[in-house]
Amino acid sequence: SVGRTQEIVHTLDKLENEGRLPEIPVFVDSPMAINATEVFRLHPECFDEGIAEYVLNDPDPFGFNKLKYVRTTEESKKLNGLTGPAIIISGSGMLTGGRVLHHLVNTVEHERNTILIVGFCAPDTLGDKIRRRENKLWIFGKERTLRAHVEIMDSFSAHGDEDEMLGYLSGLDREKLKKVFLVHGEYDRQEKFKSALEREGMRDVAIPELGSTFEIEV
């Protein structure tokens, strides 16, 4: 929802601007992804050089005419009644929960559909089983047969390595960078990365404990 969805939507936006996207509707069906996209839009100063140059010609890199963001449950359910071709972007990425499960129930057993998985799936998750094209799947307590086509794209990784993250953070305006939160990864790796950030001059780096709260200026 954070990072990967925006990267996919931006790729589709570029295809639309190049006239290479077919005349089919595109839906982003993930409340968290929608909220994250709004944060991206609020902070264009955080865009990398490529996106910053792109928005000179397209002020909204995450929106185009064929695209609709689906926020409510009622809108999400209506997608199951679509009769023509469509692209539905939904989470969770490992297919372990969220609205994507309802879309899978509606699509997984039909050969006319394609399931595109765009990232890592932990072993034995539903996403992993579909990546391996297991014939029988359990969704919502019922066995279902995988007949849809399955495609894999690992280029949309939402995880940067240490050098990439350091490079990104080092390029931000230090006056606007108030605080850095490390919330992903093993604790010992977080500690090492915190030290690396501090060596780069970022003094307010936090590794939040479970249940802790912070007030953030937006």
PDB file of C-alpha atoms in Angstrom:
ATOM      1  CA  SER A   1       0.000   0.000   0.000  1.00  0.00           C
ATOM      2  CA  VAL A   2       2.841   2.386   0.800  1.00  0.00           C
ATOM      3  CA  GLY A   3       5.257   2.808  -2.078  1.00  0.00           C
ATOM      4  CA  ARG A   4       4.411  -0.106  -4.318  1.00  0.00           C
ATOM      5  CA  THR A   5       0.863   0.977  -5.196  1.00  0.00           C
ATOM      6  CA  GLN A   6       2.046   4.486  -6.005  1.00  0.00           C
ATOM      7  CA  GLU A   7       4.830   3.088  -8.187  1.00  0.00           C
ATOM      8  CA  ILE A   8       2.354   0.937 -10.120  1.00  0.00           C
ATOM      9  CA  VAL A   9      -0.119   3.796 -10.537  1.00  0.00           C
ATOM     10  CA  HIS A  10       2.646   6.121 -11.711  1.00  0.00           C
ATOM     11  CA  THR A  11       3.758   3.524 -14.267  1.00  0.00           C
ATOM     12  CA  LEU A  12       0.190   3.311 -15.586  1.00  0.00           C
ATOM     13  CA  ASP A  13       0.031   7.119 -15.612  1.00  0.00           C
ATOM     14  CA  LYS A  14       3.115   7.215 -17.831  1.00  0.00           C
ATOM     15  CA  LEU A  15       1.624   4.599 -20.164  1.00  0.00           C
ATOM     16  CA  GLU A  16      -1.563   6.660 -20.380  1.00  0.00           C
ATOM     17  CA  ASN A  17       0.388   9.802 -21.267  1.00  0.00           C
ATOM     18  CA  GLU A  18       2.250   7.847 -23.938  1.00  0.00           C
ATOM     19  CA  GLY A  19      -1.015   6.547 -25.413  1.00  0.00           C
ATOM     20  CA  ARG A  20      -0.087   2.943 -24.608  1.00  0.00           C
ATOM     21  CA  LEU A  21      -2.775   2.148 -22.010  1.00  0.00           C
ATOM     22  CA  PRO A  22      -5.873   0.397 -23.429  1.00  0.00           C
ATOM     23  CA  GLU A  23      -9.314   1.939 -22.964  1.00  0.00           C
ATOM     24  CA  ILE A  24     -10.127   0.014 -19.799  1.00  0.00           C
ATOM     25  CA  PRO A  25     -10.913   1.293 -16.299  1.00  0.00           C
ATOM     26  CA  VAL A  26      -8.332   1.071 -13.517  1.00  0.00           C
ATOM     27  CA  PHE A  27      -9.326   0.850  -9.852  1.00  0.00           C
ATOM     28  CA  VAL A  28      -7.213   1.240  -6.717  1.00  0.00           C
ATOM     29  CA  ASP A  29      -9.184  -0.672  -4.082  1.00  0.00           C
ATOM     30  CA  SER A  30      -7.257  -0.178  -0.857  1.00  0.00           C
ATOM     31  CA  PRO A  31      -8.102   2.476   1.756  1.00  0.00           C
ATOM     32  CA  MET A  32      -4.546   2.422   3.131  1.00  0.00           C
ATOM     33  CA  ALA A  33      -3.070   2.891  -0.338  1.00  0.00           C
ATOM     34  CA  ILE A  34      -5.464   5.775  -0.991  1.00  0.00           C
ATOM     35  CA  ASN A  35      -4.480   7.472   2.259  1.00  0.00           C
ATOM     36  CA  ALA A  36      -0.797   6.940   1.488  1.00  0.00           C
ATOM     37  CA  THR A  37      -1.251   8.422  -1.981  1.00  0.00           C
ATOM     38  CA  GLU A  38      -2.755  11.549  -0.445  1.00  0.00           C
ATOM     39  CA  VAL A  39       0.364  11.900   1.730  1.00  0.00           C
ATOM     40  CA  PHE A  40       2.538  11.555  -1.388  1.00  0.00           C
ATOM     41  CA  ARG A  41       0.552  14.336  -3.059  1.00  0.00           C
ATOM     42  CA  LEU A  42       0.866  16.599  -0.026  1.00  0.00           C
ATOM     43  CA  HIS A  43       4.658  16.358  -0.028  1.00  0.00           C
ATOM     44  CA  PRO A  44       6.039  16.799  -3.551  1.00  0.00           C
ATOM     45  CA  GLU A  45       9.287  18.033  -1.964  1.00  0.00           C
ATOM     46  CA  CYS A  46      10.008  14.367  -1.198  1.00  0.00           C
ATOM     47  CA  PHE A  47       9.797  13.277  -4.850  1.00  0.00           C
ATOM     48  CA  ASP A  48      13.009  12.028  -6.400  1.00  0.00           C
ATOM     49  CA  GLU A  49      14.562  13.855  -9.329  1.00  0.00           C
ATOM     50  CA  GLY A  50      12.729  11.788 -11.928  1.00  0.00           C
ATOM     51  CA  ILE A  51       9.261  12.415 -10.476  1.00  0.00           C
ATOM     52  CA  ALA A  52      10.056  16.081  -9.809  1.00  0.00           C
ATOM     53  CA  GLU A  53      10.843  16.514 -13.496  1.00  0.00           C
ATOM     54  CA  TYR A  54       7.799  14.465 -14.531  1.00  0.00           C
ATOM     55  CA  VAL A  55       5.316  16.683 -12.650  1.00  0.00           C
ATOM     56  CA  LEU A  56       6.455  19.703 -14.644  1.00  0.00           C
ATOM     57  CA  ASN A  57       4.335  18.268 -17.471  1.00  0.00           C
ATOM     58  CA  ASP A  58       1.854  16.195 -15.448  1.00  0.00           C
ATOM     59  CA  PRO A  59       0.996  17.766 -12.081  1.00  0.00           C
ATOM     60  CA  ASP A  60      -0.624  14.567 -10.785  1.00  0.00           C
ATOM     61  CA  PRO A  61       1.652  11.542 -11.253  1.00  0.00           C
ATOM     62  CA  PHE A  62      -0.907   9.378  -9.428  1.00  0.00           C
ATOM     63  CA  GLY A  63      -4.048  10.165 -11.391  1.00  0.00           C
ATOM     64  CA  PHE A  64      -5.470   9.942 -14.909  1.00  0.00           C
ATOM     65  CA  ASN A  65      -8.924   9.802 -16.493  1.00  0.00           C
ATOM     66  CA  LYS A  66      -9.292   6.016 -16.492  1.00  0.00           C
ATOM     67  CA  LEU A  67      -8.270   5.710 -12.830  1.00  0.00           C
ATOM     68  CA  LYS A  68     -10.654   5.629  -9.878  1.00  0.00           C
ATOM     69  CA  TYR A  69      -9.757   5.315  -6.203  1.00  0.00           C
ATOM     70  CA  VAL A  70     -12.249   3.075  -4.373  1.00  0.00           C
ATOM     71  CA  ARG A  71     -12.622   4.053  -0.742  1.00  0.00           C
ATOM     72  CA  THR A  72     -15.894   2.572   0.552  1.00  0.00           C
ATOM     73  CA  THR A  73     -16.848  -1.071   1.037  1.00  0.00           C
ATOM     74  CA  GLU A  74     -19.953  -0.549  -1.084  1.00  0.00           C
ATOM     75  CA  GLU A  75     -17.888   0.709  -4.016  1.00  0.00           C
ATOM     76  CA  SER A  76     -15.519  -2.224  -3.617  1.00  0.00           C
ATOM     77  CA  LYS A  77     -18.348  -4.762  -3.763  1.00  0.00           C
ATOM     78  CA  LYS A  78     -19.664  -3.201  -6.966  1.00  0.00           C
ATOM     79  CA  LEU A  79     -16.403  -4.095  -8.705  1.00  0.00           C
ATOM     80  CA  ASN A  80     -17.437  -7.744  -8.555  1.00  0.00           C
ATOM     81  CA  GLY A  81     -20.239  -6.894 -10.965  1.00  0.00           C
ATOM     82  CA  LEU A  82     -17.933  -5.628 -13.701  1.00  0.00           C
ATOM     83  CA  THR A  83     -18.623  -7.333 -17.019  1.00  0.00           C
ATOM     84  CA  GLY A  84     -15.808  -5.961 -19.156  1.00  0.00           C
ATOM     85  CA  PRO A  85     -12.025  -5.795 -18.872  1.00  0.00           C
ATOM     86  CA  ALA A  86     -10.609  -3.871 -15.908  1.00  0.00           C
ATOM     87  CA  ILE A  87      -7.488  -3.531 -13.792  1.00  0.00           C
ATOM     88  CA  ILE A  88      -7.980  -3.784 -10.021  1.00  0.00           C
ATOM     89  CA  ILE A  89      -5.062  -2.887  -7.749  1.00  0.00           C
ATOM     90  CA  SER A  90      -5.714  -4.188  -4.251  1.00  0.00           C
ATOM     91  CA  GLY A  91      -3.969  -5.368  -1.073  1.00  0.00           C
ATOM     92  CA  SER A  92      -2.624  -7.044   0.816  1.00  0.00           C
ATOM     93  CA  GLY A  93       0.389  -7.844  -1.314  1.00  0.00           C
ATOM     94  CA  MET A  94       0.826 -11.372   0.073  1.00  0.00           C
ATOM     95  CA  LEU A  95      -2.935 -11.977  -0.310  1.00  0.00           C
ATOM     96  CA  THR A  96      -3.294 -12.736   3.395  1.00  0.00           C
ATOM     97  CA  GLY A  97      -6.168 -10.336   4.011  1.00  0.00           C
ATOM     98  CA  GLY A  98      -7.913  -7.222   2.828  1.00  0.00           C
ATOM     99  CA  ARG A  99     -10.222  -6.543  -0.076  1.00  0.00           C
ATOM    100  CA  VAL A 100      -8.087  -8.497  -2.514  1.00  0.00           C
ATOM    101  CA  LEU A 101      -9.517 -11.745  -1.120  1.00  0.00           C
ATOM    102  CA  HIS A 102     -13.007 -10.838  -2.323  1.00  0.00           C
ATOM    103  CA  HIS A 103     -11.629 -10.076  -5.775  1.00  0.00           C
ATOM    104  CA  LEU A 104      -9.773 -13.400  -5.812  1.00  0.00           C
ATOM    105  CA  VAL A 105     -12.969 -15.280  -4.986  1.00  0.00           C
ATOM    106  CA  ASN A 106     -14.553 -13.569  -7.973  1.00  0.00           C
ATOM    107  CA  THR A 107     -11.691 -14.134 -10.422  1.00  0.00           C
ATOM    108  CA  VAL A 108      -9.404 -17.011  -9.462  1.00  0.00           C
ATOM    109  CA  GLU A 109     -11.449 -19.795 -11.066  1.00  0.00           C
ATOM    110  CA  HIS A 110     -11.916 -18.136 -14.461  1.00  0.00           C
ATOM    111  CA  GLU A 111      -9.380 -18.563 -17.271  1.00  0.00           C
ATOM    112  CA  ARG A 112     -10.189 -15.152 -18.740  1.00  0.00           C
ATOM    113  CA  ASN A 113      -8.651 -13.419 -15.724  1.00  0.00           C
ATOM    114  CA  THR A 114      -5.017 -12.663 -14.902  1.00  0.00           C
ATOM    115  CA  ILE A 115      -3.563 -12.342 -11.406  1.00  0.00           C
ATOM    116  CA  LEU A 116      -0.433 -10.180 -11.366  1.00  0.00           C
ATOM    117  CA  ILE A 117       1.736 -10.478  -8.245  1.00  0.00           C
ATOM    118  CA  VAL A 118       4.242  -7.660  -7.951  1.00  0.00           C
ATOM    119  CA  GLY A 119       6.350  -8.499  -4.937  1.00  0.00           C
ATOM    120  CA  PHE A 120       7.725 -10.973  -2.436  1.00  0.00           C
ATOM    121  CA  CYS A 121       5.313 -13.355  -0.726  1.00  0.00           C
ATOM    122  CA  ALA A 122       6.363 -15.167   2.439  1.00  0.00           C
ATOM    123  CA  PRO A 123       6.405 -18.975   2.233  1.00  0.00           C
ATOM    124  CA  ASP A 124       3.024 -20.696   2.548  1.00  0.00           C
ATOM    125  CA  THR A 125       1.012 -17.491   2.257  1.00  0.00           C
ATOM    126  CA  LEU A 126      -1.807 -17.468  -0.268  1.00  0.00           C
ATOM    127  CA  GLY A 127       0.294 -15.197  -2.451  1.00  0.00           C
ATOM    128  CA  ASP A 128       3.162 -17.688  -2.370  1.00  0.00           C
ATOM    129  CA  LYS A 129       0.840 -20.534  -3.342  1.00  0.00           C
ATOM    130  CA  ILE A 130      -0.488 -18.557  -6.287  1.00  0.00           C
ATOM    131  CA  ARG A 131       3.071 -17.599  -7.297  1.00  0.00           C
ATOM    132  CA  ARG A 132       3.873 -21.320  -7.361  1.00  0.00           C
ATOM    133  CA  ARG A 133       0.608 -21.899  -9.236  1.00  0.00           C
ATOM    134  CA  GLU A 134      -0.786 -24.432  -6.811  1.00  0.00           C
ATOM    135  CA  ASN A 135      -3.940 -25.879  -8.285  1.00  0.00           C
ATOM    136  CA  LYS A 136      -6.040 -25.926  -5.104  1.00  0.00           C
ATOM    137  CA  LEU A 137      -6.385 -22.840  -2.922  1.00  0.00           C
ATOM    138  CA  TRP A 138      -8.275 -22.157   0.283  1.00  0.00           C
ATOM    139  CA  ILE A 139      -9.979 -18.756   0.390  1.00  0.00           C
ATOM    140  CA  PHE A 140     -12.543 -17.879   3.053  1.00  0.00           C
ATOM    141  CA  GLY A 141     -12.634 -21.492   4.235  1.00  0.00           C
ATOM    142  CA  LYS A 142     -13.522 -22.938   0.840  1.00  0.00           C
ATOM    143  CA  GLU A 143     -11.386 -24.841  -1.646  1.00  0.00           C
ATOM    144  CA  ARG A 144     -11.077 -23.136  -5.001  1.00  0.00           C
ATOM    145  CA  THR A 145      -9.350 -24.185  -8.215  1.00  0.00           C
ATOM    146  CA  LEU A 146      -6.772 -21.853  -9.725  1.00  0.00           C
ATOM    147  CA  ARG A 147      -7.677 -21.390 -13.382  1.00  0.00           C
ATOM    148  CA  ALA A 148      -6.737 -17.735 -13.838  1.00  0.00           C
ATOM    149  CA  HIS A 149      -3.448 -16.893 -15.513  1.00  0.00           C
ATOM    150  CA  VAL A 150      -0.679 -15.927 -13.093  1.00  0.00           C
ATOM    151  CA  GLU A 151       2.029 -13.393 -13.922  1.00  0.00           C
ATOM    152  CA  ILE A 152       4.926 -12.320 -11.683  1.00  0.00           C
ATOM    153  CA  MET A 153       6.743  -8.970 -11.680  1.00  0.00           C
ATOM    154  CA  ASP A 154       9.445  -8.614  -9.040  1.00  0.00           C
ATOM    155  CA  SER A 155      10.639  -5.216 -10.264  1.00  0.00           C
ATOM    156  CA  PHE A 156       8.122  -3.344  -8.084  1.00  0.00           C
ATOM    157  CA  SER A 157       9.912  -4.015  -4.811  1.00  0.00           C
ATOM    158  CA  ALA A 158       8.758  -1.713  -2.016  1.00  0.00           C
ATOM    159  CA  HIS A 159      11.987  -2.304  -0.080  1.00  0.00           C
ATOM    160  CA  GLY A 160      15.095  -0.266  -0.738  1.00  0.00           C
ATOM    161  CA  ASP A 161      18.485  -1.412   0.498  1.00  0.00           C
ATOM    162  CA  GLU A 162      20.571   0.619   2.957  1.00  0.00           C
ATOM    163  CA  ASP A 163      22.416   2.585   0.285  1.00  0.00           C
ATOM    164  CA  GLU A 164      19.181   3.464  -1.521  1.00  0.00           C
ATOM    165  CA  MET A 165      17.493   4.640   1.676  1.00  0.00           C
ATOM    166  CA  LEU A 166      20.552   6.623   2.739  1.00  0.00           C
ATOM    167  CA  GLY A 167      20.731   8.231  -0.674  1.00  0.00           C
ATOM    168  CA  TYR A 168      17.056   9.140  -0.577  1.00  0.00           C
ATOM    169  CA  LEU A 169      17.101  10.581   2.935  1.00  0.00           C
ATOM    170  CA  SER A 170      20.368  12.435   2.372  1.00  0.00           C
ATOM    171  CA  GLY A 171      18.795  14.253  -0.557  1.00  0.00           C
ATOM    172  CA  LEU A 172      15.909  15.677   1.480  1.00  0.00           C
ATOM    173  CA  ASP A 173      15.768  19.218   2.821  1.00  0.00           C
ATOM    174  CA  ARG A 174      17.098  18.900   6.385  1.00  0.00           C
ATOM    175  CA  GLU A 175      15.017  21.884   7.498  1.00  0.00           C
ATOM    176  CA  LYS A 176      11.836  20.042   6.541  1.00  0.00           C
ATOM    177  CA  LEU A 177      12.985  16.604   7.708  1.00  0.00           C
ATOM    178  CA  LYS A 178      11.786  16.709  11.315  1.00  0.00           C
ATOM    179  CA  LYS A 179      12.131  13.094  12.404  1.00  0.00           C
ATOM    180  CA  VAL A 180      12.963   9.669  10.987  1.00  0.00           C
ATOM    181  CA  PHE A 181      11.097   6.566  12.191  1.00  0.00           C
ATOM    182  CA  LEU A 182      12.552   3.096  11.617  1.00  0.00           C
ATOM    183  CA  VAL A 183       9.587   0.730  11.754  1.00  0.00           C
ATOM    184  CA  HIS A 184      10.572  -2.218   9.565  1.00  0.00           C
ATOM    185  CA  GLY A 185      13.201  -4.931   9.809  1.00  0.00           C
ATOM    186  CA  GLU A 186      15.025  -6.768  12.560  1.00  0.00           C
ATOM    187  CA  TYR A 187      15.994  -4.677  15.592  1.00  0.00           C
ATOM    188  CA  ASP A 188      19.752  -5.161  15.182  1.00  0.00           C
ATOM    189  CA  ARG A 189      19.539  -3.966  11.571  1.00  0.00           C
ATOM    190  CA  GLN A 190      17.468  -0.995  12.676  1.00  0.00           C
ATOM    191  CA  GLU A 191      20.144  -0.084  15.224  1.00  0.00           C
ATOM    192  CA  LYS A 192      22.872  -0.240  12.574  1.00  0.00           C
ATOM    193  CA  PHE A 193      20.845   1.851  10.157  1.00  0.00           C
ATOM    194  CA  LYS A 194      20.074   4.380  12.876  1.00  0.00           C
ATOM    195  CA  SER A 195      23.811   4.761  13.475  1.00  0.00           C
ATOM    196  CA  ALA A 196      24.379   5.223   9.749  1.00  0.00           C
ATOM    197  CA  LEU A 197      21.729   7.955   9.624  1.00  0.00           C
ATOM    198  CA  GLU A 198      23.246   9.692  12.625  1.00  0.00           C
ATOM    199  CA  ARG A 199      26.639   9.662  10.917  1.00  0.00           C
ATOM    200  CA  GLU A 200      24.942  11.473   8.037  1.00  0.00           C
ATOM    201  CA  GLY A 201      23.848  14.197  10.443  1.00  0.00           C
ATOM    202  CA  MET A 202      20.287  13.062  11.133  1.00  0.00           C
ATOM    203  CA  ARG A 203      20.023  13.365  14.898  1.00  0.00           C
ATOM    204  CA  ASP A 204      16.323  12.737  15.473  1.00  0.00           C
ATOM    205  CA  VAL A 205      15.998   9.060  14.535  1.00  0.00           C
ATOM    206  CA  ALA A 206      13.534   6.894  16.463  1.00  0.00           C
ATOM    207  CA  ILE A 207      12.918   3.150  16.657  1.00  0.00           C
ATOM    208  CA  PRO A 208       9.366   3.096  18.076  1.00  0.00           C
ATOM    209  CA  GLU A 209       8.336   0.439  20.554  1.00  0.00           C
ATOM    210  CA  LEU A 210       5.076  -1.425  20.087  1.00  0.00           C
ATOM    211  CA  GLY A 211       2.189   0.715  21.296  1.00  0.00           C
ATOM    212  CA  SER A 212       4.123   3.981  21.455  1.00  0.00           C
ATOM    213  CA  THR A 213       2.518   7.130  20.036  1.00  0.00           C
ATOM    214  CA  PHE A 214       3.917  10.282  18.459  1.00  0.00           C
ATOM    215  CA  GLU A 215       2.447  13.598  17.398  1.00  0.00           C
ATOM    216  CA  ILE A 216       3.427  14.525  13.851  1.00  0.00           C
ATOM    217  CA  GLU A 217       3.143  17.924  12.214  1.00  0.00           C
ATOM    218  CA  VAL A 218       1.758  17.607   8.687  1.00  0.00           C
TER     219      VAL A 218
END
